[in-house]
XYZ file of C-alpha atoms in Angstrom:
477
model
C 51.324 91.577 -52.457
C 52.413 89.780 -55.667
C 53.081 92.025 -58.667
C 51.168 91.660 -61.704
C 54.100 91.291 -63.717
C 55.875 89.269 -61.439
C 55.367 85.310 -61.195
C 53.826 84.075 -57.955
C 56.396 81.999 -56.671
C 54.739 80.883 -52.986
C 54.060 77.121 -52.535
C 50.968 75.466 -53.707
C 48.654 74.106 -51.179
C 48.875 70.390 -50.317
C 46.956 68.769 -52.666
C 45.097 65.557 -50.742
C 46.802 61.697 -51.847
C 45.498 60.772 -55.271
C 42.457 57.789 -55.354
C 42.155 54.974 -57.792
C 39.849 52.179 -57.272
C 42.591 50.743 -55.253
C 44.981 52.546 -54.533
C 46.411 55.560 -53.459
C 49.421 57.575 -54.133
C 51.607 60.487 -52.665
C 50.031 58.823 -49.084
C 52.011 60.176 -46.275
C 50.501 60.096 -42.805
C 53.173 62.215 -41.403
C 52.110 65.174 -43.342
C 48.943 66.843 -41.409
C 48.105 68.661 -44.396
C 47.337 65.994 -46.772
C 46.264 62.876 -43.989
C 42.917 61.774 -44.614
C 41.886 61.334 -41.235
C 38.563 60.359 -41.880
C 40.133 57.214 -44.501
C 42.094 55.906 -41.447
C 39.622 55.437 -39.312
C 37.322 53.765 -41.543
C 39.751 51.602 -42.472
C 41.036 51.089 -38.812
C 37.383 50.566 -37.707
C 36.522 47.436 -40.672
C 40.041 46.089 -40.522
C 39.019 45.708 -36.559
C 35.438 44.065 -37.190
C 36.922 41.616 -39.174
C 40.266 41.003 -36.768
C 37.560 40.357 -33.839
C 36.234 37.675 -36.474
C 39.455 36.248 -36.836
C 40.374 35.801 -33.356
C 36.677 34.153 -32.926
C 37.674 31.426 -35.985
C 41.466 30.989 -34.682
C 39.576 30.396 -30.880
C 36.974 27.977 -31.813
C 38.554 25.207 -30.822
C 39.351 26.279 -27.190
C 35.578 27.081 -26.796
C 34.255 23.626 -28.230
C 36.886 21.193 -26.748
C 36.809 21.168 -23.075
C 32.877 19.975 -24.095
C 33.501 17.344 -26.843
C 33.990 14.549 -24.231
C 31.374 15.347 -22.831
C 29.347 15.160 -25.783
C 30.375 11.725 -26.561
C 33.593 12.032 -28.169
C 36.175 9.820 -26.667
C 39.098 11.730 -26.958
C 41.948 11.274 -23.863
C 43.102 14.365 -22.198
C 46.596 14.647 -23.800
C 44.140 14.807 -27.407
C 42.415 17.849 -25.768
C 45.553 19.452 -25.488
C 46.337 18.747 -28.488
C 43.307 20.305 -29.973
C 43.919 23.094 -28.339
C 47.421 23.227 -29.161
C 47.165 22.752 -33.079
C 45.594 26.276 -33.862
C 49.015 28.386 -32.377
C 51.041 26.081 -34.310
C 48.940 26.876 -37.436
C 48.879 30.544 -36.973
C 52.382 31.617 -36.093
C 53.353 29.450 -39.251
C 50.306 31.101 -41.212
C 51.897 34.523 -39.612
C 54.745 33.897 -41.377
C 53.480 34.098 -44.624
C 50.351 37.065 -44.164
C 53.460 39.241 -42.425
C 54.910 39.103 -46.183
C 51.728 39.703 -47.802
C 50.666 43.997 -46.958
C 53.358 45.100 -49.558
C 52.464 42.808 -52.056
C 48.335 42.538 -51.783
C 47.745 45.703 -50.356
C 44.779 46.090 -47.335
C 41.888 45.818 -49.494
C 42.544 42.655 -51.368
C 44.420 40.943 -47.893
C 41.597 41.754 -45.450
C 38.904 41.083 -47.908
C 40.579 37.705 -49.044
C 41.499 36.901 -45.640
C 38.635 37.144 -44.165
C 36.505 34.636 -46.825
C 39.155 31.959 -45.810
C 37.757 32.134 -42.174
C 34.330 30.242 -43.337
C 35.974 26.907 -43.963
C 37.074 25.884 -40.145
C 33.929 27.768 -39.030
C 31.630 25.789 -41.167
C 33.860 22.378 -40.776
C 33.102 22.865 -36.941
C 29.869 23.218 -37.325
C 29.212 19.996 -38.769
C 31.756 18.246 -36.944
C 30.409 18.256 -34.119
C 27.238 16.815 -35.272
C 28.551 13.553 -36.089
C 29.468 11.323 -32.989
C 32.017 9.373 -35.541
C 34.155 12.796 -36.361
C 37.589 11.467 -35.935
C 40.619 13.147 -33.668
C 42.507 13.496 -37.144
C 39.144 15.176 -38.203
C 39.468 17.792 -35.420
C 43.060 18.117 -35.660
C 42.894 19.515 -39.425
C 39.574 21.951 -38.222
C 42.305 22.772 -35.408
C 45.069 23.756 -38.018
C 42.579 25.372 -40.191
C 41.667 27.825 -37.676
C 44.927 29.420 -37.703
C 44.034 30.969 -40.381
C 42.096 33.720 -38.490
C 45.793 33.767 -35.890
C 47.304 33.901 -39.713
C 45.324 37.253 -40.389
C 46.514 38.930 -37.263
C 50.467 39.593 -38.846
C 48.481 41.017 -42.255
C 45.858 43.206 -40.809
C 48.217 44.920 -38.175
C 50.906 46.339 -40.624
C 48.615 47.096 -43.067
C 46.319 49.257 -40.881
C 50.003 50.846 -39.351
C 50.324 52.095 -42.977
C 47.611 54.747 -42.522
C 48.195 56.307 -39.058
C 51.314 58.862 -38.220
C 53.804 57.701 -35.886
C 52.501 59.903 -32.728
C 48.677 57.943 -33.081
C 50.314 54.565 -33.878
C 50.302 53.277 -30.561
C 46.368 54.421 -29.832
C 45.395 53.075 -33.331
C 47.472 49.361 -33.255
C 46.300 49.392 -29.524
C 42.594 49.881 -30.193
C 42.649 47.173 -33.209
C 45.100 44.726 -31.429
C 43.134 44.910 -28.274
C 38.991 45.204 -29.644
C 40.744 42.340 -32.136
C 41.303 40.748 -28.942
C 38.040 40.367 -27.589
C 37.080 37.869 -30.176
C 38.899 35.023 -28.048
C 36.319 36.280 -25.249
C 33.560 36.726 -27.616
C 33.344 33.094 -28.640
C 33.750 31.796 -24.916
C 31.092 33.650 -23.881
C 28.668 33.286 -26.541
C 29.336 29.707 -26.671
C 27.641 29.003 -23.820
C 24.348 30.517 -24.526
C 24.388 29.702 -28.457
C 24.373 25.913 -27.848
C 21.210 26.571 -25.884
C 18.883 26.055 -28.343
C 18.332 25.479 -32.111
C 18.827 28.334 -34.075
C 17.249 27.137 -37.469
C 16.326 23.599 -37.834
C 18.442 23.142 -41.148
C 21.573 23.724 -39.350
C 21.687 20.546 -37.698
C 19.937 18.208 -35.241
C 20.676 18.630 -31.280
C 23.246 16.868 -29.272
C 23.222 15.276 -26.013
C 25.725 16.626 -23.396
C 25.884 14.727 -20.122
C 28.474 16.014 -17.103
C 29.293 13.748 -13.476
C 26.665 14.212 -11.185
C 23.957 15.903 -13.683
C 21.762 14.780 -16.165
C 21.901 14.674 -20.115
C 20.183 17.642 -21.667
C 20.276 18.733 -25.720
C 22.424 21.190 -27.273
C 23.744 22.666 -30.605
C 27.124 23.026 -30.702
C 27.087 23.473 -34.479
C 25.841 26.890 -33.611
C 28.686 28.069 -31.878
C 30.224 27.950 -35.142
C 27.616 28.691 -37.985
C 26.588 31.993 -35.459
C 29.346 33.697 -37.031
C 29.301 32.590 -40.689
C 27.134 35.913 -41.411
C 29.563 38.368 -39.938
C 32.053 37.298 -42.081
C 30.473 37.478 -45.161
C 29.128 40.908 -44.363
C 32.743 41.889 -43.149
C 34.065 40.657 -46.308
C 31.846 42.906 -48.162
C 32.730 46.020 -46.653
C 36.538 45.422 -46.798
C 35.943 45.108 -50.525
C 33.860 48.018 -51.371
C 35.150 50.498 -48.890
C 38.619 49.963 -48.289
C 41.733 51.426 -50.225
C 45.191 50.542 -50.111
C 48.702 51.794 -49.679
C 51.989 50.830 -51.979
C 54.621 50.326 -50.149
C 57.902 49.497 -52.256
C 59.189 46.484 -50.558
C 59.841 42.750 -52.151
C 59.887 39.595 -49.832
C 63.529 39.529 -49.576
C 63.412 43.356 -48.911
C 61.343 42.446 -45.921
C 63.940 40.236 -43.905
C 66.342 42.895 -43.523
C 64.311 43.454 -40.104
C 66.472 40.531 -38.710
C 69.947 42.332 -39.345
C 68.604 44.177 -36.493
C 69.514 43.223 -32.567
C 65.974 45.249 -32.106
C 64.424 42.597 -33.725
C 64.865 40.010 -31.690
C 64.551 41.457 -27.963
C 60.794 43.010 -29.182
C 60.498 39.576 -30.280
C 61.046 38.198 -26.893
C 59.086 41.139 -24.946
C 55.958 40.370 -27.519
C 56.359 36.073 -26.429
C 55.835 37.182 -22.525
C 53.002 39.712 -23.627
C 51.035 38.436 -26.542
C 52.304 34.597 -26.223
C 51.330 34.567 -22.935
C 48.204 36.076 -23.538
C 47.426 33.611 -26.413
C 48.707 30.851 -25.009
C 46.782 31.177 -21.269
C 43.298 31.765 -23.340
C 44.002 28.235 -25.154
C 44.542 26.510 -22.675
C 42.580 28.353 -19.694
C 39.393 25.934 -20.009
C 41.335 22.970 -19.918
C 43.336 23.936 -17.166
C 40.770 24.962 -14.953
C 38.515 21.518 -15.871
C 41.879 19.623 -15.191
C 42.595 21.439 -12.009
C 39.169 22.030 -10.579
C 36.785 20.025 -12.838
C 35.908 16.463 -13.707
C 39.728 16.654 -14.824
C 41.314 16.021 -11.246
C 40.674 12.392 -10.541
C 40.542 12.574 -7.118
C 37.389 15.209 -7.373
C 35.969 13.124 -9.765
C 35.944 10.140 -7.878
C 34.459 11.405 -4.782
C 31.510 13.106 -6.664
C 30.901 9.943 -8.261
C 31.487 7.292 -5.537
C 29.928 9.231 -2.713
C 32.762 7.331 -0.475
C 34.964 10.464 0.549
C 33.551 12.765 2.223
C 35.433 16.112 1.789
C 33.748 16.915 -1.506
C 30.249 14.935 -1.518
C 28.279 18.127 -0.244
C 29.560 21.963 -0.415
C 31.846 21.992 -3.909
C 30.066 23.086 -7.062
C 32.450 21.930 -9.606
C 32.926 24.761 -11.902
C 31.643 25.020 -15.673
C 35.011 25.771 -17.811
C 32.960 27.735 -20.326
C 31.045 29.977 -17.612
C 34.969 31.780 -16.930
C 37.584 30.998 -19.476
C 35.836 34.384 -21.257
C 37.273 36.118 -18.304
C 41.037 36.158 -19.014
C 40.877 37.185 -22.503
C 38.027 39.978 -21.682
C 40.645 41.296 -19.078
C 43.379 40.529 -20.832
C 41.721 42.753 -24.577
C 40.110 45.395 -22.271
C 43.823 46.331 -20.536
C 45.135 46.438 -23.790
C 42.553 48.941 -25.270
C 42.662 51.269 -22.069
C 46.205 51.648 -22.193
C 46.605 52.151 -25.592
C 46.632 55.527 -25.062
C 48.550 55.783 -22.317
C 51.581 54.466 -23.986
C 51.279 57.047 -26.547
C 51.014 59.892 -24.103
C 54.364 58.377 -21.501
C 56.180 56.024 -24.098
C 55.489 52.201 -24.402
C 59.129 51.209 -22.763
C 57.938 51.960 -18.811
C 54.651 50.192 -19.509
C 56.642 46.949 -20.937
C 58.535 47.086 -17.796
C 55.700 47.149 -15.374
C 53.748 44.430 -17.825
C 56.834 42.243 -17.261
C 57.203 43.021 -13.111
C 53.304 42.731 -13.125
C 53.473 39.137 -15.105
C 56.254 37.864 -12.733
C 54.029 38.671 -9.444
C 51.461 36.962 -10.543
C 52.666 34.350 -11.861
C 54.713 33.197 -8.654
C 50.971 33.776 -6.999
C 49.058 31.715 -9.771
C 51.575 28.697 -8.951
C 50.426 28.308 -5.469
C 46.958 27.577 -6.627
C 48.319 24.751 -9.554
C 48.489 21.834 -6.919
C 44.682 21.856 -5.371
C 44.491 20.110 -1.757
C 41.322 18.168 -2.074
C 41.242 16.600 1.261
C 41.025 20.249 2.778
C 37.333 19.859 2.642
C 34.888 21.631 0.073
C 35.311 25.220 1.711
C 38.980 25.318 1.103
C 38.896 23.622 -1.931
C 36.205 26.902 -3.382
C 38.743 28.909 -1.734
C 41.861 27.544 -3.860
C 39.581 28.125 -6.939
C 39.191 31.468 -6.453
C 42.985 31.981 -6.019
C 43.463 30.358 -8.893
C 41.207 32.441 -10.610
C 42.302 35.936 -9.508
C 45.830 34.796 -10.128
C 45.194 34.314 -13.733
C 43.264 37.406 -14.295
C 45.997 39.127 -12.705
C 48.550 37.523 -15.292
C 46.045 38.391 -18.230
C 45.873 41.825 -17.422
C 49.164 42.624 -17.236
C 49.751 40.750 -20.622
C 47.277 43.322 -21.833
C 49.670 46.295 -20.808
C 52.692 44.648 -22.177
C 50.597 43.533 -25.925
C 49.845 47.490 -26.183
C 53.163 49.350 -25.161
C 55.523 47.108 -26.971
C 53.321 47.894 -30.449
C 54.014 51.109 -29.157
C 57.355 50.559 -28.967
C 57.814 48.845 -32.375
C 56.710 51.600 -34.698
C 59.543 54.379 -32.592
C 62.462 51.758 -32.646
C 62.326 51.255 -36.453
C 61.411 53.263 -39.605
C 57.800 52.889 -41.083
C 58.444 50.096 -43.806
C 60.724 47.614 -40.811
C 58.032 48.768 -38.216
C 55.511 46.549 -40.170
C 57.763 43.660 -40.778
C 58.685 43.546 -36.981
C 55.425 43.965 -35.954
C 54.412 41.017 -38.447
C 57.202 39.140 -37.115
C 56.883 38.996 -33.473
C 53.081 38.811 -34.030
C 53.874 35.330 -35.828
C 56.301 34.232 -33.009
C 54.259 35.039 -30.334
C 51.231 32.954 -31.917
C 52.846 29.761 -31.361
C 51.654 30.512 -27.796
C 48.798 28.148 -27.218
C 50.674 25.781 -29.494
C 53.876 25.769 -26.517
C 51.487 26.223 -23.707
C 49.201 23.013 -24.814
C 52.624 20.929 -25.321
C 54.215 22.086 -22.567
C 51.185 21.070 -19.829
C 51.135 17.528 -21.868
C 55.076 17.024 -20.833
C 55.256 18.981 -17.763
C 53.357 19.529 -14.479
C 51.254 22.822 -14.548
C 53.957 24.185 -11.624
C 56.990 23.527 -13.633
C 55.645 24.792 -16.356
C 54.765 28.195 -14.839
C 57.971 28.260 -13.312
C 59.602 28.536 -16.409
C 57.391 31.025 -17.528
C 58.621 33.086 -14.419
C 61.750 32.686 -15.664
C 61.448 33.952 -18.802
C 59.637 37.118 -17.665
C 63.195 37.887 -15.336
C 64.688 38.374 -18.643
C 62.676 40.259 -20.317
C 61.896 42.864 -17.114
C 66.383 42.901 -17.721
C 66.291 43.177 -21.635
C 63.491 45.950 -21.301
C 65.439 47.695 -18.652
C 68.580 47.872 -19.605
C 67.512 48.207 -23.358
C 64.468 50.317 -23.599
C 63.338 51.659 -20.000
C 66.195 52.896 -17.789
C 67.374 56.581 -18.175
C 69.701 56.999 -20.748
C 68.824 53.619 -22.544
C 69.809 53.130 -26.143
C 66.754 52.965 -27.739
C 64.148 54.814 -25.298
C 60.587 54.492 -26.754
């Protein structure tokens, strides 16, 4: 017991991080005593909402442009690509810029700000589409402008990392990253159904979509962009009222001292088979299949239209891009949200290695299914589909492992401030996926292209194993 007379000299409690209007002070996440848990998640949870938005703006175009031709839009199918293409170039260069901006913004004014930008290529969609005379240049700048929401993908991510402690960063970057994730799903799959009818007759008149071998019918495409213009005005809200933010002392040229560091670079290369894969394959998924399966392959196209061959005239359904290219990325967002936590409970470096071996298999399957045999007959030709679908399932699941254990991986490897740099960094990099992917299938045959990718997943399974997996490695995570 303390004596009267004699000054108490045992610590003071913790006192809890100090609130402005803005921001906060003495924040350290490490320190049980003073984390506001209860702050992290709420700011996890709207930083997510409004990710998922993003990914739905920055996806746009891969939902609407396997349909514009059919709408009446003569665009060839190297444009296509091209549309498709445009948004991964705009949002690893966008990425470039929002990876710089957590420091100096801080998350309240970034997400908040951010997220306002995504109504101008969700509204210029929206009316784009309504007018038959909408130019490729047209759609090229909604394309570029839609990287935006890719853009907000390397601010949201570090500044969200700022709140959690190192031992929940690879549940809390997992859960955002991969819920984020499902927004490329959520807009192919809404798509569909939201063209169906008109949702309120001042948002535009109805289109008429024809298809070989079926009849014209309306639509209203302009609501598979306008759906979402609420959302983001409500998400906007909420990031501005109810979300705080965290100084961090670092400049812009503090920032770059990340590449002074080999880590850097392989985590950049493990995140380009993970995360560009992932975004590059759910770009360019619709086309491919269309291309492949669809009215795309000439010689199925002829014979539904000419009657004169008879392998496909009765028995092949061809199949409706927009009815499965929701698939890959659903897989794809769910694996990375179920083992999130996993990589925080048995490291992320043993889950990069079996994303890698897991990409490589299927892969090498997927490319036996790139070069259809239509004169097999109808059966086998429903058959090859199917192969071709499981196949690239298969590849966007295991993308989903590798996109959560290597932002597992990232925040172990380097200290808190370079964690969110790197992770900025290879976020960016990894976002020029569907601008590679849509280039690449324009120059090279779908087979040679995948072959390459196969390729490039040997080396990373090597850099992760001798790097970050094996026993004794030099950086274990």
């Amino acid at each position: 017991m303390t004596s009267l007379l004699t000054p108490d000299t045992s610590p003071a409690p913790a006192s809890p991080p100090q609130r402005g209007k803005e921001w906060l002070t003495d924040w350290d996440p490490e320190n049980a005593e003073t984390w506001d848990s209860r702050l992290a998640w709420r700011t996890l949870s709207i930083t997510t909402g409004t990710l998922t938005l993003a990914f739905v703006s920055w996806f746009i175009a891969s939902a609407i442009a396997p349909k514009l031709t059919n709408l009446g839009f003569d665009l060839t199918k190297d444009q296509l690509y091209w549309l498709t293409a445009m948004p991964g170039l705009s949002a690893g260069l966008l990425r470039l810029v929002w990876m710089t901006l957590p420091p100096v913004l801080g998350t309240r004014k970034l997400v908040s700000l951010t997220t306002l930008l995504m109504l101008i290529p969700l509204l210029g969609w929206g009316i784009a589409v309504q007018n038959p005379d909408t130019s490729f240049t047209t759609f090229m700048i909604l394309a570029a402008l839609s990287g935006i929401g890719g853009g907000a993908f390397s601010g949201f991510m570090p500044s969200t990392s700022y709140f959690f402690p190192r031992r929940m960063q690879g549940t809390a970057l997992g859960l955002q990253a991969g819920i984020g994730n499902f927004g490329v799903s959520l807009v192919q799959f809404v798509t569909p159904w939201i063209i169906g009818f008109s949702m309120v007759g001042f948002l535009g008149a109805a289109q008429t979509e024809t298809a070989p071998g079926k009849p014209g019918h309306d639509v209203w495409y302009q609501n598979a962009a306008f759906v979402y213009v609420p959302f983001v005005l409500v998400g906007a809200a909420l990031a501005w009222t109810l979300l705080k933010s965290v100084p961090v002392t670092a400049n812009v040229r503090q920032q770059f001292d990340i590449f002074n560091n080999r880590d850097t670079w392989y985590m950049t290369l493990l995140y380009i088979m993970t995360f560009g894969t992932f975004s590059g394959l759910s770009g360019q998924f619709g086309l491919l299949l269309k291309n492949l399966y669809g009215g795309g392959n000439t010689e199925i196209a002829k014979a539904l239209s000419d009657g004169t061959t008879q392998v496909l005239v009765h028995g092949y359904s061809i199949p409706d891009p927009v009815k499965y290219v929701f698939l890959g990325p659903l897989v794809g967002a769910g694996a990375r949200v179920l083992f999130a936590p996993l990589t925080d409970r048995f490291g992320g470096a043993r889950w990069t290695l079996v994303s890698g071996i897991g990409i490589l298999g299927s892969v090498l399957y997927t490319m036996t299914t790139l070069t259809p045999d239509v004169s097999a007959g109808a059966v086998s030709l429903d058959a090859q589909f199917h192969h071709f679908l499981y196949g690239m399932l298969a590849i966007f699941f295991f993308t989903g492992v590798g996109n959560a254990s290597t932002f597992k991986q990232m925040p172990m490897i380097f200290e808190r401030r370079q964690a969110g740099g790197v992770i900025g960094w290879t976020a960016a990099i990894a976002a020029f996926g569907p601008f590679f992917f849509g280039i690449g299938l324009t120059m090279v045959s779908p087979v040679a292209f995948y072959a390459v990718g196969a390729a490039f997943a040997v080396l990373c399974i090597a850099i992760t194993w001798v790097r970050y997996a094996r026993p004794n490695a030099p950086k274990a995570s």
